[in-house]
């Protein structure tokens, strides 16, 4: 059993819609989610990273992953 969340659970914890996460990923604004045969999977780290990028808090602009991770 895995502790990974499906896109609907991740979106709910970020207070956004699953479609919003899909569109951000498609536009290259967030890193792509891992996938299994049923769809996108998000770990607790992935959700924390998305939150630190600004997903769900309505910032002026989302941060780049490199800005958050210090790369």
PDB file of N, CA, C and O in Angstrom:
ATOM      1  N   UNK A   1       0.844  -1.184   0.000  1.00  0.00           N
ATOM      2  CA  UNK A   1       0.000   0.000   0.000  1.00  0.00           C
ATOM      3  C   UNK A   1       0.883   1.239   0.000  1.00  0.00           C
ATOM      4  O   UNK A   1       1.905   1.295   0.651  1.00  0.00           O
ATOM      5  N   UNK A   2       0.461   2.236  -0.714  1.00  0.00           N
ATOM      6  CA  UNK A   2       1.257   3.437  -0.887  1.00  0.00           C
ATOM      7  C   UNK A   2       0.608   4.624  -0.187  1.00  0.00           C
ATOM      8  O   UNK A   2      -0.602   4.688  -0.028  1.00  0.00           O
ATOM      9  N   UNK A   3       1.430   5.594   0.210  1.00  0.00           N
ATOM     10  CA  UNK A   3       0.924   6.815   0.832  1.00  0.00           C
ATOM     11  C   UNK A   3       0.713   7.912  -0.200  1.00  0.00           C
ATOM     12  O   UNK A   3       0.529   9.071   0.156  1.00  0.00           O
ATOM     13  N   UNK A   4       0.759   7.569  -1.470  1.00  0.00           N
ATOM     14  CA  UNK A   4       0.589   8.557  -2.520  1.00  0.00           C
ATOM     15  C   UNK A   4      -0.881   8.936  -2.658  1.00  0.00           C
ATOM     16  O   UNK A   4      -1.772   8.123  -2.465  1.00  0.00           O
ATOM     17  N   UNK A   5      -1.103  10.215  -3.000  1.00  0.00           N
ATOM     18  CA  UNK A   5      -2.462  10.732  -3.176  1.00  0.00           C
ATOM     19  C   UNK A   5      -2.778  10.837  -4.662  1.00  0.00           C
ATOM     20  O   UNK A   5      -1.913  11.161  -5.468  1.00  0.00           O
ATOM     21  N   UNK A   6      -4.008  10.564  -5.005  1.00  0.00           N
ATOM     22  CA  UNK A   6      -4.488  10.775  -6.369  1.00  0.00           C
ATOM     23  C   UNK A   6      -4.651  12.278  -6.596  1.00  0.00           C
ATOM     24  O   UNK A   6      -4.663  13.066  -5.658  1.00  0.00           O
ATOM     25  N   UNK A   7      -4.825  12.669  -7.836  1.00  0.00           N
ATOM     26  CA  UNK A   7      -4.914  14.086  -8.163  1.00  0.00           C
ATOM     27  C   UNK A   7      -6.069  14.773  -7.436  1.00  0.00           C
ATOM     28  O   UNK A   7      -5.929  15.914  -6.989  1.00  0.00           O
ATOM     29  N   UNK A   8      -7.192  14.093  -7.262  1.00  0.00           N
ATOM     30  CA  UNK A   8      -8.332  14.719  -6.575  1.00  0.00           C
ATOM     31  C   UNK A   8      -8.007  15.003  -5.114  1.00  0.00           C
ATOM     32  O   UNK A   8      -8.367  16.059  -4.582  1.00  0.00           O
ATOM     33  N   UNK A   9      -7.309  14.077  -4.452  1.00  0.00           N
ATOM     34  CA  UNK A   9      -6.933  14.277  -3.053  1.00  0.00           C
ATOM     35  C   UNK A   9      -5.889  15.380  -2.920  1.00  0.00           C
ATOM     36  O   UNK A   9      -5.959  16.216  -2.011  1.00  0.00           O
ATOM     37  N   UNK A  10      -4.915  15.397  -3.826  1.00  0.00           N
ATOM     38  CA  UNK A  10      -3.885  16.435  -3.805  1.00  0.00           C
ATOM     39  C   UNK A  10      -4.502  17.806  -4.057  1.00  0.00           C
ATOM     40  O   UNK A  10      -4.191  18.780  -3.372  1.00  0.00           O
ATOM     41  N   UNK A  11      -5.399  17.885  -5.024  1.00  0.00           N
ATOM     42  CA  UNK A  11      -6.057  19.152  -5.343  1.00  0.00           C
ATOM     43  C   UNK A  11      -6.872  19.645  -4.152  1.00  0.00           C
ATOM     44  O   UNK A  11      -6.843  20.838  -3.823  1.00  0.00           O
ATOM     45  N   UNK A  12      -7.574  18.745  -3.507  1.00  0.00           N
ATOM     46  CA  UNK A  12      -8.380  19.126  -2.344  1.00  0.00           C
ATOM     47  C   UNK A  12      -7.494  19.690  -1.244  1.00  0.00           C
ATOM     48  O   UNK A  12      -7.826  20.696  -0.618  1.00  0.00           O
ATOM     49  N   UNK A  13      -6.337  19.072  -0.993  1.00  0.00           N
ATOM     50  CA  UNK A  13      -5.449  19.559   0.070  1.00  0.00           C
ATOM     51  C   UNK A  13      -4.810  20.896  -0.289  1.00  0.00           C
ATOM     52  O   UNK A  13      -4.400  21.646   0.592  1.00  0.00           O
ATOM     53  N   UNK A  14      -4.738  21.210  -1.587  1.00  0.00           N
ATOM     54  CA  UNK A  14      -4.182  22.488  -2.037  1.00  0.00           C
ATOM     55  C   UNK A  14      -5.263  23.531  -2.300  1.00  0.00           C
ATOM     56  O   UNK A  14      -4.965  24.660  -2.677  1.00  0.00           O
ATOM     57  N   UNK A  15      -6.518  23.159  -2.125  1.00  0.00           N
ATOM     58  CA  UNK A  15      -7.671  24.042  -2.358  1.00  0.00           C
ATOM     59  C   UNK A  15      -7.749  24.527  -3.804  1.00  0.00           C
ATOM     60  O   UNK A  15      -8.040  25.701  -4.076  1.00  0.00           O
ATOM     61  N   UNK A  16      -7.482  23.614  -4.723  1.00  0.00           N
ATOM     62  CA  UNK A  16      -7.636  23.895  -6.153  1.00  0.00           C
ATOM     63  C   UNK A  16      -8.392  22.727  -6.768  1.00  0.00           C
ATOM     64  O   UNK A  16      -8.675  21.741  -6.099  1.00  0.00           O
ATOM     65  N   UNK A  17      -8.691  22.831  -8.044  1.00  0.00           N
ATOM     66  CA  UNK A  17      -9.367  21.728  -8.724  1.00  0.00           C
ATOM     67  C   UNK A  17      -8.332  20.813  -9.378  1.00  0.00           C
ATOM     68  O   UNK A  17      -7.216  21.257  -9.691  1.00  0.00           O
ATOM     69  N   UNK A  18      -8.690  19.569  -9.614  1.00  0.00           N
ATOM     70  CA  UNK A  18      -7.788  18.683 -10.343  1.00  0.00           C
ATOM     71  C   UNK A  18      -7.453  19.240 -11.728  1.00  0.00           C
ATOM     72  O   UNK A  18      -6.318  19.127 -12.190  1.00  0.00           O
ATOM     73  N   UNK A  19      -8.429  19.860 -12.378  1.00  0.00           N
ATOM     74  CA  UNK A  19      -8.185  20.442 -13.696  1.00  0.00           C
ATOM     75  C   UNK A  19      -7.125  21.540 -13.622  1.00  0.00           C
ATOM     76  O   UNK A  19      -6.301  21.680 -14.528  1.00  0.00           O
ATOM     77  N   UNK A  20      -7.125  22.311 -12.551  1.00  0.00           N
ATOM     78  CA  UNK A  20      -6.125  23.371 -12.380  1.00  0.00           C
ATOM     79  C   UNK A  20      -4.719  22.755 -12.314  1.00  0.00           C
ATOM     80  O   UNK A  20      -3.791  23.257 -12.953  1.00  0.00           O
ATOM     81  N   UNK A  21      -4.573  21.673 -11.558  1.00  0.00           N
ATOM     82  CA  UNK A  21      -3.265  21.002 -11.488  1.00  0.00           C
ATOM     83  C   UNK A  21      -2.852  20.465 -12.851  1.00  0.00           C
ATOM     84  O   UNK A  21      -1.695  20.588 -13.248  1.00  0.00           O
ATOM     85  N   UNK A  22      -3.801  19.882 -13.579  1.00  0.00           N
ATOM     86  CA  UNK A  22      -3.487  19.368 -14.913  1.00  0.00           C
ATOM     87  C   UNK A  22      -3.023  20.487 -15.843  1.00  0.00           C
ATOM     88  O   UNK A  22      -2.062  20.329 -16.595  1.00  0.00           O
ATOM     89  N   UNK A  23      -3.719  21.617 -15.794  1.00  0.00           N
ATOM     90  CA  UNK A  23      -3.371  22.746 -16.667  1.00  0.00           C
ATOM     91  C   UNK A  23      -2.012  23.340 -16.300  1.00  0.00           C
ATOM     92  O   UNK A  23      -1.233  23.704 -17.182  1.00  0.00           O
ATOM     93  N   UNK A  24      -1.706  23.445 -15.007  1.00  0.00           N
ATOM     94  CA  UNK A  24      -0.393  23.945 -14.592  1.00  0.00           C
ATOM     95  C   UNK A  24       0.709  23.014 -15.080  1.00  0.00           C
ATOM     96  O   UNK A  24       1.762  23.461 -15.544  1.00  0.00           O
ATOM     97  N   UNK A  25       0.470  21.711 -14.981  1.00  0.00           N
ATOM     98  CA  UNK A  25       1.454  20.730 -15.451  1.00  0.00           C
ATOM     99  C   UNK A  25       1.612  20.819 -16.968  1.00  0.00           C
ATOM    100  O   UNK A  25       2.721  20.848 -17.485  1.00  0.00           O
ATOM    101  N   UNK A  26       0.500  20.893 -17.672  1.00  0.00           N
ATOM    102  CA  UNK A  26       0.530  20.964 -19.127  1.00  0.00           C
ATOM    103  C   UNK A  26       1.285  22.199 -19.604  1.00  0.00           C
ATOM    104  O   UNK A  26       2.023  22.156 -20.581  1.00  0.00           O
ATOM    105  N   UNK A  27       1.111  23.331 -18.887  1.00  0.00           N
ATOM    106  CA  UNK A  27       1.768  24.583 -19.256  1.00  0.00           C
ATOM    107  C   UNK A  27       3.224  24.630 -18.814  1.00  0.00           C
ATOM    108  O   UNK A  27       3.927  25.584 -19.122  1.00  0.00           O
ATOM    109  N   UNK A  28       3.676  23.615 -18.076  1.00  0.00           N
ATOM    110  CA  UNK A  28       5.062  23.588 -17.629  1.00  0.00           C
ATOM    111  C   UNK A  28       5.333  24.463 -16.419  1.00  0.00           C
ATOM    112  O   UNK A  28       6.475  24.768 -16.105  1.00  0.00           O
ATOM    113  N   UNK A  29       4.283  24.860 -15.702  1.00  0.00           N
ATOM    114  CA  UNK A  29       4.437  25.740 -14.544  1.00  0.00           C
ATOM    115  C   UNK A  29       4.753  24.972 -13.270  1.00  0.00           C
ATOM    116  O   UNK A  29       5.240  25.546 -12.308  1.00  0.00           O
ATOM    117  N   UNK A  30       4.438  23.663 -13.250  1.00  0.00           N
ATOM    118  CA  UNK A  30       4.785  22.805 -12.118  1.00  0.00           C
ATOM    119  C   UNK A  30       5.426  21.535 -12.680  1.00  0.00           C
ATOM    120  O   UNK A  30       5.211  21.190 -13.840  1.00  0.00           O
ATOM    121  N   UNK A  31       6.236  20.856 -11.853  1.00  0.00           N
ATOM    122  CA  UNK A  31       6.846  19.610 -12.336  1.00  0.00           C
ATOM    123  C   UNK A  31       5.777  18.553 -12.629  1.00  0.00           C
ATOM    124  O   UNK A  31       4.734  18.520 -11.972  1.00  0.00           O
ATOM    125  N   UNK A  32       6.018  17.708 -13.610  1.00  0.00           N
ATOM    126  CA  UNK A  32       5.037  16.653 -13.914  1.00  0.00           C
ATOM    127  C   UNK A  32       4.890  15.669 -12.758  1.00  0.00           C
ATOM    128  O   UNK A  32       5.867  15.347 -12.072  1.00  0.00           O
ATOM    129  N   UNK A  33       3.671  15.218 -12.560  1.00  0.00           N
ATOM    130  CA  UNK A  33       3.392  14.236 -11.510  1.00  0.00           C
ATOM    131  C   UNK A  33       3.826  12.855 -11.977  1.00  0.00           C
ATOM    132  O   UNK A  33       3.877  12.568 -13.167  1.00  0.00           O
ATOM    133  N   UNK A  34       4.121  12.004 -10.995  1.00  0.00           N
ATOM    134  CA  UNK A  34       4.356  10.601 -11.333  1.00  0.00           C
ATOM    135  C   UNK A  34       3.019   9.998 -11.731  1.00  0.00           C
ATOM    136  O   UNK A  34       1.970  10.474 -11.338  1.00  0.00           O
ATOM    137  N   UNK A  35       3.068   8.952 -12.513  1.00  0.00           N
ATOM    138  CA  UNK A  35       1.833   8.329 -12.986  1.00  0.00           C
ATOM    139  C   UNK A  35       1.886   6.817 -12.799  1.00  0.00           C
ATOM    140  O   UNK A  35       2.943   6.208 -12.862  1.00  0.00           O
ATOM    141  N   UNK A  36       0.725   6.261 -12.590  1.00  0.00           N
ATOM    142  CA  UNK A  36       0.565   4.820 -12.678  1.00  0.00           C
ATOM    143  C   UNK A  36      -0.534   4.579 -13.709  1.00  0.00           C
ATOM    144  O   UNK A  36      -0.955   5.507 -14.388  1.00  0.00           O
ATOM    145  N   UNK A  37      -1.001   3.365 -13.840  1.00  0.00           N
ATOM    146  CA  UNK A  37      -1.986   3.071 -14.871  1.00  0.00           C
ATOM    147  C   UNK A  37      -3.340   3.722 -14.600  1.00  0.00           C
ATOM    148  O   UNK A  37      -4.180   3.777 -15.484  1.00  0.00           O
ATOM    149  N   UNK A  38      -3.564   4.263 -13.401  1.00  0.00           N
ATOM    150  CA  UNK A  38      -4.824   4.925 -13.071  1.00  0.00           C
ATOM    151  C   UNK A  38      -4.755   6.445 -13.114  1.00  0.00           C
ATOM    152  O   UNK A  38      -5.763   7.098 -12.958  1.00  0.00           O
ATOM    153  N   UNK A  39      -3.576   7.017 -13.280  1.00  0.00           N
ATOM    154  CA  UNK A  39      -3.487   8.474 -13.328  1.00  0.00           C
ATOM    155  C   UNK A  39      -2.321   9.032 -12.539  1.00  0.00           C
ATOM    156  O   UNK A  39      -1.359   8.326 -12.245  1.00  0.00           O
ATOM    157  N   UNK A  40      -2.426  10.311 -12.184  1.00  0.00           N
ATOM    158  CA  UNK A  40      -1.347  11.022 -11.503  1.00  0.00           C
ATOM    159  C   UNK A  40      -1.292  10.662 -10.027  1.00  0.00           C
ATOM    160  O   UNK A  40      -2.323  10.507  -9.372  1.00  0.00           O
ATOM    161  N   UNK A  41      -0.051  10.598  -9.507  1.00  0.00           N
ATOM    162  CA  UNK A  41       0.181  10.322  -8.092  1.00  0.00           C
ATOM    163  C   UNK A  41       1.033  11.433  -7.497  1.00  0.00           C
ATOM    164  O   UNK A  41       2.007  11.876  -8.106  1.00  0.00           O
ATOM    165  N   UNK A  42       0.690  11.849  -6.292  1.00  0.00           N
ATOM    166  CA  UNK A  42       1.424  12.900  -5.587  1.00  0.00           C
ATOM    167  C   UNK A  42       1.804  12.395  -4.201  1.00  0.00           C
ATOM    168  O   UNK A  42       0.943  11.959  -3.441  1.00  0.00           O
ATOM    169  N   UNK A  43       3.092  12.475  -3.876  1.00  0.00           N
ATOM    170  CA  UNK A  43       3.544  12.116  -2.531  1.00  0.00           C
ATOM    171  C   UNK A  43       3.347  13.320  -1.623  1.00  0.00           C
ATOM    172  O   UNK A  43       3.034  14.434  -2.089  1.00  0.00           O
ATOM    173  N   UNK A  44       3.546  13.139  -0.330  1.00  0.00           N
ATOM    174  CA  UNK A  44       3.454  14.255   0.607  1.00  0.00           C
ATOM    175  C   UNK A  44       4.487  15.320   0.240  1.00  0.00           C
ATOM    176  O   UNK A  44       4.219  16.526   0.334  1.00  0.00           O
ATOM    177  N   UNK A  45       5.681  14.897  -0.193  1.00  0.00           N
ATOM    178  CA  UNK A  45       6.706  15.848  -0.628  1.00  0.00           C
ATOM    179  C   UNK A  45       6.237  16.639  -1.839  1.00  0.00           C
ATOM    180  O   UNK A  45       6.427  17.854  -1.904  1.00  0.00           O
ATOM    181  N   UNK A  46       5.619  15.958  -2.806  1.00  0.00           N
ATOM    182  CA  UNK A  46       5.115  16.642  -4.002  1.00  0.00           C
ATOM    183  C   UNK A  46       4.089  17.717  -3.638  1.00  0.00           C
ATOM    184  O   UNK A  46       4.125  18.832  -4.173  1.00  0.00           O
ATOM    185  N   UNK A  47       3.189  17.394  -2.726  1.00  0.00           N
ATOM    186  CA  UNK A  47       2.163  18.341  -2.315  1.00  0.00           C
ATOM    187  C   UNK A  47       2.800  19.521  -1.585  1.00  0.00           C
ATOM    188  O   UNK A  47       2.445  20.680  -1.829  1.00  0.00           O
ATOM    189  N   UNK A  48       3.769  19.247  -0.717  1.00  0.00           N
ATOM    190  CA  UNK A  48       4.471  20.327  -0.019  1.00  0.00           C
ATOM    191  C   UNK A  48       5.233  21.207  -1.009  1.00  0.00           C
ATOM    192  O   UNK A  48       5.261  22.436  -0.873  1.00  0.00           O
ATOM    193  N   UNK A  49       5.833  20.594  -2.025  1.00  0.00           N
ATOM    194  CA  UNK A  49       6.549  21.363  -3.044  1.00  0.00           C
ATOM    195  C   UNK A  49       5.583  22.258  -3.813  1.00  0.00           C
ATOM    196  O   UNK A  49       5.859  23.442  -4.024  1.00  0.00           O
ATOM    197  N   UNK A  50       4.442  21.715  -4.208  1.00  0.00           N
ATOM    198  CA  UNK A  50       3.449  22.514  -4.927  1.00  0.00           C
ATOM    199  C   UNK A  50       2.959  23.678  -4.066  1.00  0.00           C
ATOM    200  O   UNK A  50       2.808  24.802  -4.551  1.00  0.00           O
ATOM    201  N   UNK A  51       2.759  23.416  -2.776  1.00  0.00           N
ATOM    202  CA  UNK A  51       2.320  24.478  -1.864  1.00  0.00           C
ATOM    203  C   UNK A  51       3.403  25.560  -1.759  1.00  0.00           C
ATOM    204  O   UNK A  51       3.107  26.748  -1.791  1.00  0.00           O
ATOM    205  N   UNK A  52       4.671  25.144  -1.678  1.00  0.00           N
ATOM    206  CA  UNK A  52       5.754  26.126  -1.575  1.00  0.00           C
ATOM    207  C   UNK A  52       5.973  26.877  -2.880  1.00  0.00           C
ATOM    208  O   UNK A  52       6.491  27.996  -2.879  1.00  0.00           O
ATOM    209  N   UNK A  53       5.561  26.287  -4.012  1.00  0.00           N
ATOM    210  CA  UNK A  53       5.627  26.981  -5.295  1.00  0.00           C
ATOM    211  C   UNK A  53       4.534  28.045  -5.407  1.00  0.00           C
ATOM    212  O   UNK A  53       4.588  28.893  -6.284  1.00  0.00           O
ATOM    213  N   UNK A  54       3.538  27.956  -4.540  1.00  0.00           N
ATOM    214  CA  UNK A  54       2.458  28.938  -4.556  1.00  0.00           C
ATOM    215  C   UNK A  54       1.148  28.409  -5.075  1.00  0.00           C
ATOM    216  O   UNK A  54       0.199  29.180  -5.233  1.00  0.00           O
ATOM    217  N   UNK A  55       1.045  27.119  -5.329  1.00  0.00           N
ATOM    218  CA  UNK A  55      -0.211  26.547  -5.824  1.00  0.00           C
ATOM    219  C   UNK A  55      -1.236  26.586  -4.691  1.00  0.00           C
ATOM    220  O   UNK A  55      -0.978  26.124  -3.587  1.00  0.00           O
ATOM    221  N   UNK A  56      -2.376  27.185  -4.971  1.00  0.00           N
ATOM    222  CA  UNK A  56      -3.459  27.222  -4.004  1.00  0.00           C
ATOM    223  C   UNK A  56      -3.492  28.447  -3.117  1.00  0.00           C
ATOM    224  O   UNK A  56      -4.434  28.637  -2.361  1.00  0.00           O
ATOM    225  N   UNK A  57      -2.488  29.324  -3.211  1.00  0.00           N
ATOM    226  CA  UNK A  57      -2.480  30.512  -2.352  1.00  0.00           C
ATOM    227  C   UNK A  57      -2.653  31.797  -3.137  1.00  0.00           C
ATOM    228  O   UNK A  57      -2.593  32.874  -2.586  1.00  0.00           O
ATOM    229  N   UNK A  58      -2.851  31.691  -4.449  1.00  0.00           N
ATOM    230  CA  UNK A  58      -3.084  32.824  -5.335  1.00  0.00           C
ATOM    231  C   UNK A  58      -1.983  33.882  -5.283  1.00  0.00           C
ATOM    232  O   UNK A  58      -2.241  35.048  -5.035  1.00  0.00           O
ATOM    233  N   UNK A  59      -0.731  33.478  -5.521  1.00  0.00           N
ATOM    234  CA  UNK A  59       0.338  34.484  -5.574  1.00  0.00           C
ATOM    235  C   UNK A  59       0.301  35.239  -6.902  1.00  0.00           C
ATOM    236  O   UNK A  59      -0.419  34.839  -7.824  1.00  0.00           O
ATOM    237  N   UNK A  60       1.082  36.282  -6.999  1.00  0.00           N
ATOM    238  CA  UNK A  60       1.173  36.989  -8.277  1.00  0.00           C
ATOM    239  C   UNK A  60       1.733  36.078  -9.356  1.00  0.00           C
ATOM    240  O   UNK A  60       1.330  36.133 -10.495  1.00  0.00           O
ATOM    241  N   UNK A  61       2.715  35.276  -8.995  1.00  0.00           N
ATOM    242  CA  UNK A  61       3.282  34.313  -9.935  1.00  0.00           C
ATOM    243  C   UNK A  61       3.767  33.112  -9.148  1.00  0.00           C
ATOM    244  O   UNK A  61       4.138  33.237  -7.983  1.00  0.00           O
ATOM    245  N   UNK A  62       3.761  31.958  -9.798  1.00  0.00           N
ATOM    246  CA  UNK A  62       4.290  30.755  -9.166  1.00  0.00           C
ATOM    247  C   UNK A  62       5.801  30.808  -9.198  1.00  0.00           C
ATOM    248  O   UNK A  62       6.404  31.280 -10.155  1.00  0.00           O
ATOM    249  N   UNK A  63       6.428  30.304  -8.145  1.00  0.00           N
ATOM    250  CA  UNK A  63       7.877  30.203  -8.126  1.00  0.00           C
ATOM    251  C   UNK A  63       8.303  29.037  -9.000  1.00  0.00           C
ATOM    252  O   UNK A  63       7.555  28.082  -9.202  1.00  0.00           O
ATOM    253  N   UNK A  64       9.502  29.106  -9.507  1.00  0.00           N
ATOM    254  CA  UNK A  64      10.075  27.994 -10.258  1.00  0.00           C
ATOM    255  C   UNK A  64      10.581  26.961  -9.254  1.00  0.00           C
ATOM    256  O   UNK A  64      10.987  27.318  -8.148  1.00  0.00           O
ATOM    257  N   UNK A  65      10.565  25.658  -9.600  1.00  0.00           N
ATOM    258  CA  UNK A  65      11.082  24.637  -8.688  1.00  0.00           C
ATOM    259  C   UNK A  65      12.513  24.928  -8.227  1.00  0.00           C
ATOM    260  O   UNK A  65      12.883  24.676  -7.091  1.00  0.00           O
ATOM    261  N   UNK A  66      13.326  25.503  -9.118  1.00  0.00           N
ATOM    262  CA  UNK A  66      14.718  25.796  -8.785  1.00  0.00           C
ATOM    263  C   UNK A  66      14.803  26.849  -7.685  1.00  0.00           C
ATOM    264  O   UNK A  66      15.707  26.820  -6.846  1.00  0.00           O
ATOM    265  N   UNK A  67      13.854  27.790  -7.651  1.00  0.00           N
ATOM    266  CA  UNK A  67      13.850  28.826  -6.619  1.00  0.00           C
ATOM    267  C   UNK A  67      13.556  28.237  -5.249  1.00  0.00           C
ATOM    268  O   UNK A  67      14.132  28.656  -4.255  1.00  0.00           O
ATOM    269  N   UNK A  68      12.672  27.257  -5.207  1.00  0.00           N
ATOM    270  CA  UNK A  68      12.289  26.647  -3.943  1.00  0.00           C
ATOM    271  C   UNK A  68      13.357  25.672  -3.457  1.00  0.00           C
ATOM    272  O   UNK A  68      13.714  25.649  -2.288  1.00  0.00           O
ATOM    273  N   UNK A  69      13.880  24.868  -4.371  1.00  0.00           N
ATOM    274  CA  UNK A  69      14.854  23.844  -4.002  1.00  0.00           C
ATOM    275  C   UNK A  69      16.280  24.366  -3.923  1.00  0.00           C
ATOM    276  O   UNK A  69      17.160  23.661  -3.474  1.00  0.00           O
ATOM    277  N   UNK A  70      16.505  25.603  -4.357  1.00  0.00           N
ATOM    278  CA  UNK A  70      17.831  26.194  -4.264  1.00  0.00           C
ATOM    279  C   UNK A  70      18.819  25.643  -5.262  1.00  0.00           C
ATOM    280  O   UNK A  70      20.006  25.564  -4.999  1.00  0.00           O
ATOM    281  N   UNK A  71      18.353  25.234  -6.411  1.00  0.00           N
ATOM    282  CA  UNK A  71      19.253  24.664  -7.427  1.00  0.00           C
ATOM    283  C   UNK A  71      19.657  25.704  -8.424  1.00  0.00           C
ATOM    284  O   UNK A  71      19.037  26.651  -8.705  1.00  0.00           O
TER     285      UNK A  71
END
